Short mmCIF file of C-alpha atoms and ligand atoms in Angstrom, two decimals:
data_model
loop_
_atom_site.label_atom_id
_atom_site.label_comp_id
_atom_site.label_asym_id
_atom_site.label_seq_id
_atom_site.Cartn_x
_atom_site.Cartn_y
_atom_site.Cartn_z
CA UNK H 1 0.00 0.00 0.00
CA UNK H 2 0.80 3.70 -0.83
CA UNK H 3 1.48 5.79 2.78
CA UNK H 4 -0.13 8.82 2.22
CA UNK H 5 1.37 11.22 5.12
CA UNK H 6 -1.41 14.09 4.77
CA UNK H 7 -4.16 11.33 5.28
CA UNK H 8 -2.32 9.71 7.67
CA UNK H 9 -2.05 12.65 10.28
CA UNK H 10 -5.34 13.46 9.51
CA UNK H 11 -6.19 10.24 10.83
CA UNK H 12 -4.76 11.07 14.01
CA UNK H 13 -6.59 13.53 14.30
CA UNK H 14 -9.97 11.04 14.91
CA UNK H 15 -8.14 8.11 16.17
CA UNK H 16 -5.67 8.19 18.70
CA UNK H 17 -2.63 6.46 17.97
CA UNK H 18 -1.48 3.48 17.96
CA UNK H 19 -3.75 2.22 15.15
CA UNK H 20 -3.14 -0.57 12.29
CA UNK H 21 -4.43 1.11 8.98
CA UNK H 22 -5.53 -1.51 6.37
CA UNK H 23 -5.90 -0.62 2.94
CA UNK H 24 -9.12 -2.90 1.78
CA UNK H 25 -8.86 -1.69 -1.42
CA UNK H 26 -4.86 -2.89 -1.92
CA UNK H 27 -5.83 -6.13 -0.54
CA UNK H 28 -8.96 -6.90 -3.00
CA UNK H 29 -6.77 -6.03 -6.20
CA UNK H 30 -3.94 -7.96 -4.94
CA UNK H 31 -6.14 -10.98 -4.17
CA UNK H 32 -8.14 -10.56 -7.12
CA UNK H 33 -4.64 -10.56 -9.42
CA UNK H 34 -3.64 -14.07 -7.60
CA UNK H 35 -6.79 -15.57 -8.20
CA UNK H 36 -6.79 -14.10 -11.79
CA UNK H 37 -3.29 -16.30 -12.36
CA UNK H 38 -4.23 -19.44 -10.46
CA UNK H 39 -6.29 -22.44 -11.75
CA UNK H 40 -9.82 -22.62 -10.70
CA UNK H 41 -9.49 -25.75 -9.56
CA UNK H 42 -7.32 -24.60 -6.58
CA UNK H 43 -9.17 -22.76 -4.25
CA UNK H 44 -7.49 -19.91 -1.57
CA UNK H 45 -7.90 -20.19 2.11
CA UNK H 46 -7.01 -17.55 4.45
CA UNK H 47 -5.09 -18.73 7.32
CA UNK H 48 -6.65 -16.64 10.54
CA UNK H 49 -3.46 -16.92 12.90
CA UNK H 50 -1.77 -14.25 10.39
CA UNK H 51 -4.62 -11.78 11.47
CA UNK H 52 -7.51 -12.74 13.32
CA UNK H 53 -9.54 -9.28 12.64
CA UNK H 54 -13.27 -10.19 11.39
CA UNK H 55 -13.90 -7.32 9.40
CA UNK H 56 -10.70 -8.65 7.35
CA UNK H 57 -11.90 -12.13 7.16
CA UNK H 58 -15.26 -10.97 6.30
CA UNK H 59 -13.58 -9.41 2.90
CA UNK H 60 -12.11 -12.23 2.06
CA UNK H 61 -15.22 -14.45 2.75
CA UNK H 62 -16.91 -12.03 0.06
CA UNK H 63 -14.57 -13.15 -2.39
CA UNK H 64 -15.16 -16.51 -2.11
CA UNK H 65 -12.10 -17.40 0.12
CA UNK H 66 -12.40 -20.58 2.56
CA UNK H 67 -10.66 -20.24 5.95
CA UNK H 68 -7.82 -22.25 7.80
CA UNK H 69 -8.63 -21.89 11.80
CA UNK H 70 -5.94 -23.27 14.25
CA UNK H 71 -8.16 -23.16 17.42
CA UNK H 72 -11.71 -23.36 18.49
CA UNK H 73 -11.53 -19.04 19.17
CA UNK H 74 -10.58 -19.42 15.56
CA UNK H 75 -13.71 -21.54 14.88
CA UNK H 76 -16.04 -18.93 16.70
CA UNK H 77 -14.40 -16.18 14.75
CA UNK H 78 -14.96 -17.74 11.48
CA UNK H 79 -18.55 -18.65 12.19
CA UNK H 80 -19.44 -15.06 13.46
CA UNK H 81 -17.58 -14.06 10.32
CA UNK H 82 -20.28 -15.98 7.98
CA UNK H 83 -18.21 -18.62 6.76
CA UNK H 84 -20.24 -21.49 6.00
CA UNK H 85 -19.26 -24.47 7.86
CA UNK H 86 -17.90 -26.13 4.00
CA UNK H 87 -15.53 -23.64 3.84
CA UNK H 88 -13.34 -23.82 7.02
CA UNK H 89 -10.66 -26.34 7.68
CA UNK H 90 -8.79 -26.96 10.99
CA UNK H 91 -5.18 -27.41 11.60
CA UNK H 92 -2.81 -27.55 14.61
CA UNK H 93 -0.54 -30.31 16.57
CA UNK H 94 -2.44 -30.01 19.88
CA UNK H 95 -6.05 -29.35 19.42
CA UNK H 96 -7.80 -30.59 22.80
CA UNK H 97 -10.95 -32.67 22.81
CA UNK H 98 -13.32 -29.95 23.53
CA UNK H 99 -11.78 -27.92 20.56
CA UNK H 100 -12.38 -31.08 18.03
CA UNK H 101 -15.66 -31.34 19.64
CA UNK H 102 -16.14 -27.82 18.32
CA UNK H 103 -15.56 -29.11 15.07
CA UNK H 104 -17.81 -32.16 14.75
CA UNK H 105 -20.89 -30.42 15.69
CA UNK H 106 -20.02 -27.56 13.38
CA UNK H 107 -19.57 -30.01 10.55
CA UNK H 108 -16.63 -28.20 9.14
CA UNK H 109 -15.28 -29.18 5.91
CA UNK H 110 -12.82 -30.93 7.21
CA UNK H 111 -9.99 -31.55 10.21
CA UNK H 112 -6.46 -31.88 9.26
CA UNK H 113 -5.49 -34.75 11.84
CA UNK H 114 -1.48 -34.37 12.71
CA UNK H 115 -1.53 -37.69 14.64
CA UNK H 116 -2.59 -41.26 14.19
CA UNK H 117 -4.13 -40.61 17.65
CA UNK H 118 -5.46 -37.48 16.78
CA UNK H 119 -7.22 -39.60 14.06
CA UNK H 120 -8.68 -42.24 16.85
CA UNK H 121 -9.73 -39.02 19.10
CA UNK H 122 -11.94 -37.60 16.22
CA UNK H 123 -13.35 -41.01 15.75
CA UNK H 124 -14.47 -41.61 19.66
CA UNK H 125 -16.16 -37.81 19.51
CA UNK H 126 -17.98 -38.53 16.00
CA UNK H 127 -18.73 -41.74 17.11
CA UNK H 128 -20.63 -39.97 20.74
CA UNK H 129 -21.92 -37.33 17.59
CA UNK H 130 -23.34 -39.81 15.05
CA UNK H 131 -21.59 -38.15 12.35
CA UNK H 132 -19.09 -38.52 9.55
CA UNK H 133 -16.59 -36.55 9.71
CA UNK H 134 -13.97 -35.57 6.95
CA UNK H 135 -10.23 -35.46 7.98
CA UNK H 136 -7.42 -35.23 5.95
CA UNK H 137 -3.73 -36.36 7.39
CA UNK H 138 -1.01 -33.42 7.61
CA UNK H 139 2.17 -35.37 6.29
CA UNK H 140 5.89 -34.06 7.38
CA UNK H 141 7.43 -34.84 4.08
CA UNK H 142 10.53 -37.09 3.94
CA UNK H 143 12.22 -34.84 1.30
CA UNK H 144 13.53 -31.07 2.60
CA UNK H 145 12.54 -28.46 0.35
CA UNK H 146 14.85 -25.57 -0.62
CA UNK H 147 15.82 -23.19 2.32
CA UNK H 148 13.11 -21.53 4.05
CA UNK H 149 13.82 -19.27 6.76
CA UNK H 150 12.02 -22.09 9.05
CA UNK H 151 12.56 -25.36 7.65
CA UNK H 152 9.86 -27.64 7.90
CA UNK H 153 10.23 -30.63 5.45
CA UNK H 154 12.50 -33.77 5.95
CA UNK H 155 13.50 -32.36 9.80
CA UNK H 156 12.27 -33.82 12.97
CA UNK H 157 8.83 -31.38 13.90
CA UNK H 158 5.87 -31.10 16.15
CA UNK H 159 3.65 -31.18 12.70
CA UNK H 160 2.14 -33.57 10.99
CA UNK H 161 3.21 -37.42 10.44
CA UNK H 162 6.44 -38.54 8.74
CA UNK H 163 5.30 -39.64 5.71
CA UNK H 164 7.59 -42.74 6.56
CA UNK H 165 5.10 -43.53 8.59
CA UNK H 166 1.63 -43.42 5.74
CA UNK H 167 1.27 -47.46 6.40
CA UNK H 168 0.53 -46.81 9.88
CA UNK H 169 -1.70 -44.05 9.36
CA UNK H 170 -3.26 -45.97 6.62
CA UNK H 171 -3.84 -48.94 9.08
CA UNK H 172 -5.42 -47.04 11.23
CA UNK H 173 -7.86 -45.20 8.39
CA UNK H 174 -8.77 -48.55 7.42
CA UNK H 175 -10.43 -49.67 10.89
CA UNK H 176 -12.58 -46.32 11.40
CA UNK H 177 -15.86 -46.27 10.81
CA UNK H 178 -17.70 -42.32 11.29
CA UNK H 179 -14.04 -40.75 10.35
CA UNK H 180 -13.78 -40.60 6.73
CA UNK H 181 -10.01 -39.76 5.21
CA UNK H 182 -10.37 -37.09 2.22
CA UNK H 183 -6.96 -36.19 1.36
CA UNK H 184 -3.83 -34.78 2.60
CA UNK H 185 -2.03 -31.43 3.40
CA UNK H 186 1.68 -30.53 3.35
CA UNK H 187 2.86 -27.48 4.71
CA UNK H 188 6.81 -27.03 4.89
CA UNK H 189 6.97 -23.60 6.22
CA UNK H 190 6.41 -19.71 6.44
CA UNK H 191 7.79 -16.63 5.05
CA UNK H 192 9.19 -18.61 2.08
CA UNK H 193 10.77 -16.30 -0.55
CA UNK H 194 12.70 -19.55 -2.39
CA UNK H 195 10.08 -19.45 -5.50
CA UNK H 196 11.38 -22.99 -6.92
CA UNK H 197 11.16 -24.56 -3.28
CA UNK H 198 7.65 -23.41 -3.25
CA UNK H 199 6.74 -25.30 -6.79
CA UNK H 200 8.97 -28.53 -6.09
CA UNK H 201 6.83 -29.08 -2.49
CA UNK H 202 3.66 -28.37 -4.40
CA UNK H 203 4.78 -30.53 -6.92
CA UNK H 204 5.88 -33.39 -4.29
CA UNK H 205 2.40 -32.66 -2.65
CA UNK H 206 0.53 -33.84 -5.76
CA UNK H 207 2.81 -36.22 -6.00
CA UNK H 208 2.10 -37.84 -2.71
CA UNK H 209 -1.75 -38.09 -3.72
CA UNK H 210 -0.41 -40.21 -6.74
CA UNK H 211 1.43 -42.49 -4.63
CA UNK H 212 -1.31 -42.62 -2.14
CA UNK H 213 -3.83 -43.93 -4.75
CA UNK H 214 -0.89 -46.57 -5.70
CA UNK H 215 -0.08 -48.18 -2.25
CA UNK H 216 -3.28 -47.46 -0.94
CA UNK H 217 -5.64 -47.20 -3.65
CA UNK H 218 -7.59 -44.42 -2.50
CA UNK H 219 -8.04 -41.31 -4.64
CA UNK H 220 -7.64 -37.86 -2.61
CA UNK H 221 -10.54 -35.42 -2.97
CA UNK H 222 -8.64 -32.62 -1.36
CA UNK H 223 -5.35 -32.22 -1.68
CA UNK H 224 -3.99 -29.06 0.78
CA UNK H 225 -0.26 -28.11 -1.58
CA UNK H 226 0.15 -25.62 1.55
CA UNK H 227 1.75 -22.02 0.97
CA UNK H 228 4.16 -20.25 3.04
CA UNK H 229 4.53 -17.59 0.02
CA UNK H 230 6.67 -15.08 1.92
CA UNK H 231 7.66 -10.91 0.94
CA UNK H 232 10.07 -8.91 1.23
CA UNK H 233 10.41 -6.84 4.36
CA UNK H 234 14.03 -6.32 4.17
CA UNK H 235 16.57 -4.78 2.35
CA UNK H 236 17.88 -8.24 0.96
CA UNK H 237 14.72 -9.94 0.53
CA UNK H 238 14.05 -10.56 -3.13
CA UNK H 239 10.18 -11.05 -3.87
CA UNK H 240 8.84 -14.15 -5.34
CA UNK H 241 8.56 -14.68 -8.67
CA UNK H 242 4.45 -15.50 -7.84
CA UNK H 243 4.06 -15.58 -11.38
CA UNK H 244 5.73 -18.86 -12.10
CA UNK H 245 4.76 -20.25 -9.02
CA UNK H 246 0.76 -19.62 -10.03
CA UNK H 247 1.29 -21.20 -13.95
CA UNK H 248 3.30 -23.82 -12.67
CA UNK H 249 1.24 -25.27 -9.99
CA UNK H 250 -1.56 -24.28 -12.21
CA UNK H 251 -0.15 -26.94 -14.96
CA UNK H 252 0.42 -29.30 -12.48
CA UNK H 253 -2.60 -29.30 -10.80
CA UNK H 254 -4.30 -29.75 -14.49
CA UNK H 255 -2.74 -32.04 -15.48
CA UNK H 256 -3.29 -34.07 -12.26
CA UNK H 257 -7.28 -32.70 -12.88
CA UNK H 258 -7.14 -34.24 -16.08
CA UNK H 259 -5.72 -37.75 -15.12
CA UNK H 260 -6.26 -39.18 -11.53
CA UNK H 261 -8.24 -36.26 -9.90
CA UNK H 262 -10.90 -35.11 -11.75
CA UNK H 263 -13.13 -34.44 -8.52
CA UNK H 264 -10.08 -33.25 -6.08
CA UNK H 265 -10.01 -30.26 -4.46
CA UNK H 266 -6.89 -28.45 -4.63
CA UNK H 267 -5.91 -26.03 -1.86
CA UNK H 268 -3.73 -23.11 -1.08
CA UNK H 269 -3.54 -21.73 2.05
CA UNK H 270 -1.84 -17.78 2.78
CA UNK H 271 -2.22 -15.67 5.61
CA UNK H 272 0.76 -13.47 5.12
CA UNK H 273 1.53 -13.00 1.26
CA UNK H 274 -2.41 -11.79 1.43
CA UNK H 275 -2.21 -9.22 4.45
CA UNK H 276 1.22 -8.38 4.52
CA UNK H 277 1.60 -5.89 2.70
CA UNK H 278 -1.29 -4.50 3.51
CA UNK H 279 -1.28 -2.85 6.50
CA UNK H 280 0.84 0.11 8.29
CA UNK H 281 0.97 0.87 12.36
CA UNK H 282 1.03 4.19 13.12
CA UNK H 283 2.76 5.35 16.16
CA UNK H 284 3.27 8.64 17.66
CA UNK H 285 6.63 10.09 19.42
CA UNK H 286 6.40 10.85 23.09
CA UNK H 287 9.83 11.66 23.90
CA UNK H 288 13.31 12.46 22.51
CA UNK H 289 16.74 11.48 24.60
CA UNK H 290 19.94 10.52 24.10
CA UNK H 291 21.62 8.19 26.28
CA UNK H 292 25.82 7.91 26.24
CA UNK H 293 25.66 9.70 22.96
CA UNK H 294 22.63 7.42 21.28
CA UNK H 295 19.60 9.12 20.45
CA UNK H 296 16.37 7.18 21.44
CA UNK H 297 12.88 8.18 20.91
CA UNK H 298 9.88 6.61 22.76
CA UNK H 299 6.87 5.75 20.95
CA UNK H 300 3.45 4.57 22.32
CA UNK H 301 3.07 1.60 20.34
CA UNK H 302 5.57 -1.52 20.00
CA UNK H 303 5.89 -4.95 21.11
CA UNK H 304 2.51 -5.24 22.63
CA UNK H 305 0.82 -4.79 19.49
CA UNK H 306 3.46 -5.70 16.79
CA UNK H 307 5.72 -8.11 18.33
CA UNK H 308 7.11 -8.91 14.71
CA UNK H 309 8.54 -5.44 14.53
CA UNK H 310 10.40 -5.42 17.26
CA UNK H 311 12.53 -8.75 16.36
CA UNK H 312 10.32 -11.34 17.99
CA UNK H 313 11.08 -14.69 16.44
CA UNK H 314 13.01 -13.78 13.86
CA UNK H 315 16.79 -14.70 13.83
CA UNK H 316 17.90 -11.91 12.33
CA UNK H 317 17.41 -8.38 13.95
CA UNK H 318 16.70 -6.40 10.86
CA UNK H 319 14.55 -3.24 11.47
CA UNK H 320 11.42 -3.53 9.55
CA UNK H 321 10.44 -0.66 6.88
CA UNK H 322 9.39 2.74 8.27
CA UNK H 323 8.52 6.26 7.41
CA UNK H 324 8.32 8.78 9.91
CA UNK H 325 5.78 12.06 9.14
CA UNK H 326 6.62 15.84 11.04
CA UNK H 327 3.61 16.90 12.49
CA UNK H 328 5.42 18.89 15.58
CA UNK H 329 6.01 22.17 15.11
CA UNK H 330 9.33 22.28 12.83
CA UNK H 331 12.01 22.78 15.29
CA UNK H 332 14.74 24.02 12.42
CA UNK H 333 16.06 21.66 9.98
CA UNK H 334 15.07 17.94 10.14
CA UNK H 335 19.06 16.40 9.87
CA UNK H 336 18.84 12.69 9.01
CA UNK H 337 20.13 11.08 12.20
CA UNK H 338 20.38 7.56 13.86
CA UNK H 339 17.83 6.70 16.12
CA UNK H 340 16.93 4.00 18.16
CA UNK H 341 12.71 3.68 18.41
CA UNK H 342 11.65 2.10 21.42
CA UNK H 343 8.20 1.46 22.74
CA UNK H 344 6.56 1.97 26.31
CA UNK H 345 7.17 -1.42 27.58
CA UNK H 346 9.73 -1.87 30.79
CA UNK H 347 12.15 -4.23 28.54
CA UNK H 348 15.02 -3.38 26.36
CA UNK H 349 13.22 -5.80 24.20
CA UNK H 350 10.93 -3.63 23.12
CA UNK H 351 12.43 -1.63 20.47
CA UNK H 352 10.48 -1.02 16.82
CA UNK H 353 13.42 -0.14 15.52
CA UNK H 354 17.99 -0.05 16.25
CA UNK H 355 19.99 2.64 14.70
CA UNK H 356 17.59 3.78 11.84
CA UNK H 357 18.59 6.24 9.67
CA UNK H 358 15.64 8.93 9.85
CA UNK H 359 14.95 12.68 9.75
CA UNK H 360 15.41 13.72 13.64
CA UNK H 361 11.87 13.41 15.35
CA UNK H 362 10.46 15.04 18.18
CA UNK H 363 7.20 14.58 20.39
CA UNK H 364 4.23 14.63 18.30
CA UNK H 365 5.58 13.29 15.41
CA UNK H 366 4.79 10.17 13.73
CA UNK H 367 6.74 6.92 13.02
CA UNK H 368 4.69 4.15 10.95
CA UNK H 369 5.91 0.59 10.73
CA UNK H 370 5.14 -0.21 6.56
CA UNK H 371 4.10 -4.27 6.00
CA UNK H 372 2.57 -4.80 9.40
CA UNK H 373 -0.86 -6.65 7.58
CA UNK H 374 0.14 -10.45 8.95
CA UNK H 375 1.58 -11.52 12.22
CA UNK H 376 0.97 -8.02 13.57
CA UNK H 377 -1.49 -7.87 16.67
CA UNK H 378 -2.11 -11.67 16.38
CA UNK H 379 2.06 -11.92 17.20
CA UNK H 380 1.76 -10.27 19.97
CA UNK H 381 2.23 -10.47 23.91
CA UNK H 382 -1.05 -8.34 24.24
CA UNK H 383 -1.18 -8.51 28.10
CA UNK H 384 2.59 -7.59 28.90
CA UNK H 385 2.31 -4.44 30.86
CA UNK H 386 -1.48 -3.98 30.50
CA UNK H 387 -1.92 -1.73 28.25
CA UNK H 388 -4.75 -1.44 25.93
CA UNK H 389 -5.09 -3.31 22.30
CA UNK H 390 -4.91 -0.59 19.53
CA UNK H 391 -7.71 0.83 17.13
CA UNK H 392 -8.07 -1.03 13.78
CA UNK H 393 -8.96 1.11 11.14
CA UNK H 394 -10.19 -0.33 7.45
CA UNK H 395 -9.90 2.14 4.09
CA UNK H 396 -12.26 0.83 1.55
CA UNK H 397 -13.44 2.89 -1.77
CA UNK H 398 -12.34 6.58 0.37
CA UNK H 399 -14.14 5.65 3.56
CA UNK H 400 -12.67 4.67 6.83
CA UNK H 401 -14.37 2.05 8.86
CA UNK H 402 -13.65 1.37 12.72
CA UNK H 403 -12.71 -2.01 12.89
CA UNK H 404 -11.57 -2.93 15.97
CA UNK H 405 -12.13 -0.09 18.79
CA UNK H 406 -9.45 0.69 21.53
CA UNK H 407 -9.46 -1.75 24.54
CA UNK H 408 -9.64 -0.35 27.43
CA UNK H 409 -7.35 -0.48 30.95
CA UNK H 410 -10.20 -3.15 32.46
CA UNK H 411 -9.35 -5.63 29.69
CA UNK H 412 -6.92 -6.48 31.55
CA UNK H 413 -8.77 -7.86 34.70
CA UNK H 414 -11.96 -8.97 33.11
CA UNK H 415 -11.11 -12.94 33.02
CA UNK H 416 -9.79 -12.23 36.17
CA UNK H 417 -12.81 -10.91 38.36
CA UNK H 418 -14.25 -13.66 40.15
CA UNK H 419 -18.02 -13.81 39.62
CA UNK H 420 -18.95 -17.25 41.30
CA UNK H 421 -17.68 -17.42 45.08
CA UNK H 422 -17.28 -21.20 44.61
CA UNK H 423 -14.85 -21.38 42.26
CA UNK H 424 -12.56 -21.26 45.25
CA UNK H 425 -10.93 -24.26 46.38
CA UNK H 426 -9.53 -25.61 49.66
CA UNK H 427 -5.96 -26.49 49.61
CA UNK H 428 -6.11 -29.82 50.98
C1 PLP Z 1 1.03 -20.55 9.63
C2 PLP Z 1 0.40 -21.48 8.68
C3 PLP Z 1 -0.13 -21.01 7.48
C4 PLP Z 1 -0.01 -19.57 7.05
O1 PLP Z 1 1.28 -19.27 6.63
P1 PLP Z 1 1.64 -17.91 5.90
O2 PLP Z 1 3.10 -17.99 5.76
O3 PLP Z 1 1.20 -16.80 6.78
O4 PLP Z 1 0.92 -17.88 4.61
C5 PLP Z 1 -0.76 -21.90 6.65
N1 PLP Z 1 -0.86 -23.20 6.99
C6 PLP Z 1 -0.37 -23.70 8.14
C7 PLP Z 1 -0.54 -25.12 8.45
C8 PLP Z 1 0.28 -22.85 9.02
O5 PLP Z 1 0.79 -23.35 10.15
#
């Protein structure tokens, strides 16, 4: 998205900062331009742990997008977000009973099982249901694909089932009676900006369907290929050529179509290549230091709200993109200086940005964090120091739509309060 700096402080003028900006608009064209590219037959789900606002999902839900939940408060989200119970699928290693309970009575499209005994839980509950219920088996591929920034094919992981292992899952298919296997889903990893190791898992996933049908002869009618399509947020991040990952697969998947799978569904999950970009956080300055000859400023927004900015699980501590916007009275010249941006947390931790090169700032001015669409509030430690969750603000065809209003200081105790004296308990 284009940062418009006039708009932007006019913003702040109505919303008091923090706030995430999306740019609706932005994300419609640049789903509509992947969808334009990509085979019918595959269909797009958004993944909901990249950004867990409704009003987003509810876009996307327009468009005809399904929806990958990791959790049951993922579940209720996508239900109060109209998605019809055919169009959500559930992953995760450690889903608890209750939360695949969820599942069976909301006859999802289907759960992605990532254990054999995952497999004989969702039997026992849709058993106690009386219902079928579709799974599909998350495979940890034997194979390693390219190099992701988080490897997750061919290395020991909490996901999935070694595909060594297919005869035992297949075993275990074979003896249940209300679970009914549809297909399989490989997913080898986030933030992937190798282009080729993107097609050759895809590739291997349709692959694995073949050999499926072989050894087992069962023909897959869904086949998840996964995603992971990463961006650029730093200076050497090259973009992926989506292009020739789209016709590629595309082919592929056609061909595939066209031989063993005429019925299959073909999926492609995304949370972050379709928010990313999307989405700015808008901070303001609220004071200017220096400290043994460094200059800090402190912001009011930072690792509470966009732990991903501030260099939470990421290996490399590389300062995300940011403009800053005057608004303060000018003071003189604005000299380009280096700055360290720290939030309002008590922990050295929380710092937006170390040693950025930017025009001198001063209380009242703004900084704005650029690609903060995915992993942005849903990243983040929301609770550390209590203080409130930020305004969400949508921009769709010139208007601006409140989507998420400021929390307020009692957020923090509400789960807390007791309400029923006899939830206390005697230490015996
Ligand atoms: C996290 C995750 C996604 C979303 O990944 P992005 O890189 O944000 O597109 C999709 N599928 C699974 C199984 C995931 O764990």
């Amino acid at each position: 998205m284009n940062l418009d700096h006039a708009e932007i402080t006019a913003l702040t003028k109505e919303f008091e900062t923090p706030f995430y900006l999306y740019d609706g608009d932005f994300i419609e064209a640049h789903y509509r331009q992947l969808r334009s590219r990509t085979n019918p037959a595959i269909q797009y789900y958004l993944s909901l742990k990249a950004n867990n606002n409704i009003h987003v999902a509810k876009l996307f839900r327009q468009w005809g997008v399904g929806v990958e939940v990791a959790s049951a408060g993922e579940l209720a989200l996508a239900r109060h977000a109209g998605f019809s119970a055919d169009n959500i699928i559930f992953s995760g290693p450690g889903k608890k009973r209750s939360e695949l309970q969820a599942a069976v009575e909301s006859g999802i499209y289907c759960i992605i099982a990532e254990s054999v005994q995952e497999l004989l839980y969702i039997e026992e509950l849709a058993e106690q249901a009386n219902k079928t219920v579709r799974v599909a088996v998350r495979i940890n591929p034997d194979k390693s694909f390219g190099s992701t920034a988080i490897k997750m094919g061919g290395v020991p992981r909490q996901f999935g089932i070694d595909e060594s292992m297919l005869d035992t899952v297949f075993d275990a298919i074979g003896s249940l009676r209300f679970t009914k296997f549809i297909g399989i889903h490989v997913y080898t990893g986030t933030q992937n900006l190798n282009t080729d190791s993107i097609i050759e898992s895809m590739k291997y996933t349709v692959d694995l369907g073949r050999s499926i049908y072989e050894r087992y002869g069962i023909v897959c009618e869904f086949i998840n290929l996964g995603g992971g399509f990463g961006v650029p947020y730093f200076a050497h991040e090259k973009a992926l050529d989506i292009g020739k990952i789209t016709d590629e697969v595309s082919d592929y998947v056609q061909e595939a179509r066209d031989t063993l799978f005429p019925q299959t569904t073909f999926i492609i999950e995304s949370g972050r290549y379709l928010l990313a970009q999307a989405a700015v956080y808008v901070t303001e300055v609220l004071y200017r230091k220096t400290s043994k000859g460094e200059n800090f400023v402190i912001v009011d927004g930072g690792m509470h709200h966009h732990a991903a900015s501030t260099f939470r699980g990421r290996s490399m501590r590389s300062n995300y993109p940011m403009e800053c916007i005057p608004v303060s009275e000018d003071p003189g010249r604005r000299e380009l200086e280096k700055v360290t941006i720290a939030g309002p947390l008590c922990t050295p931790e929380d710092c937006v940005g170390k040693d950025v090169q930017l025009p001198a700032l001063y209380p009242g001015d703004l900084v704005c964090v650029l690609n903060s669409g995915a992993y942005g509030l849903s990243f983040s430690p929301v609770h550390f120091l209590g203080h409130p969750t930020p305004i969400e603000i949508l921009k769709r065809n010139g208007l601006y739509e409140l989507i998420r209003r400021k929390g307020i200081p009692e957020d923090l105790v509400v789960t807390q309060l007791q309400t029923e004296p006899d939830l206390l308990f005697a230490d015996k």
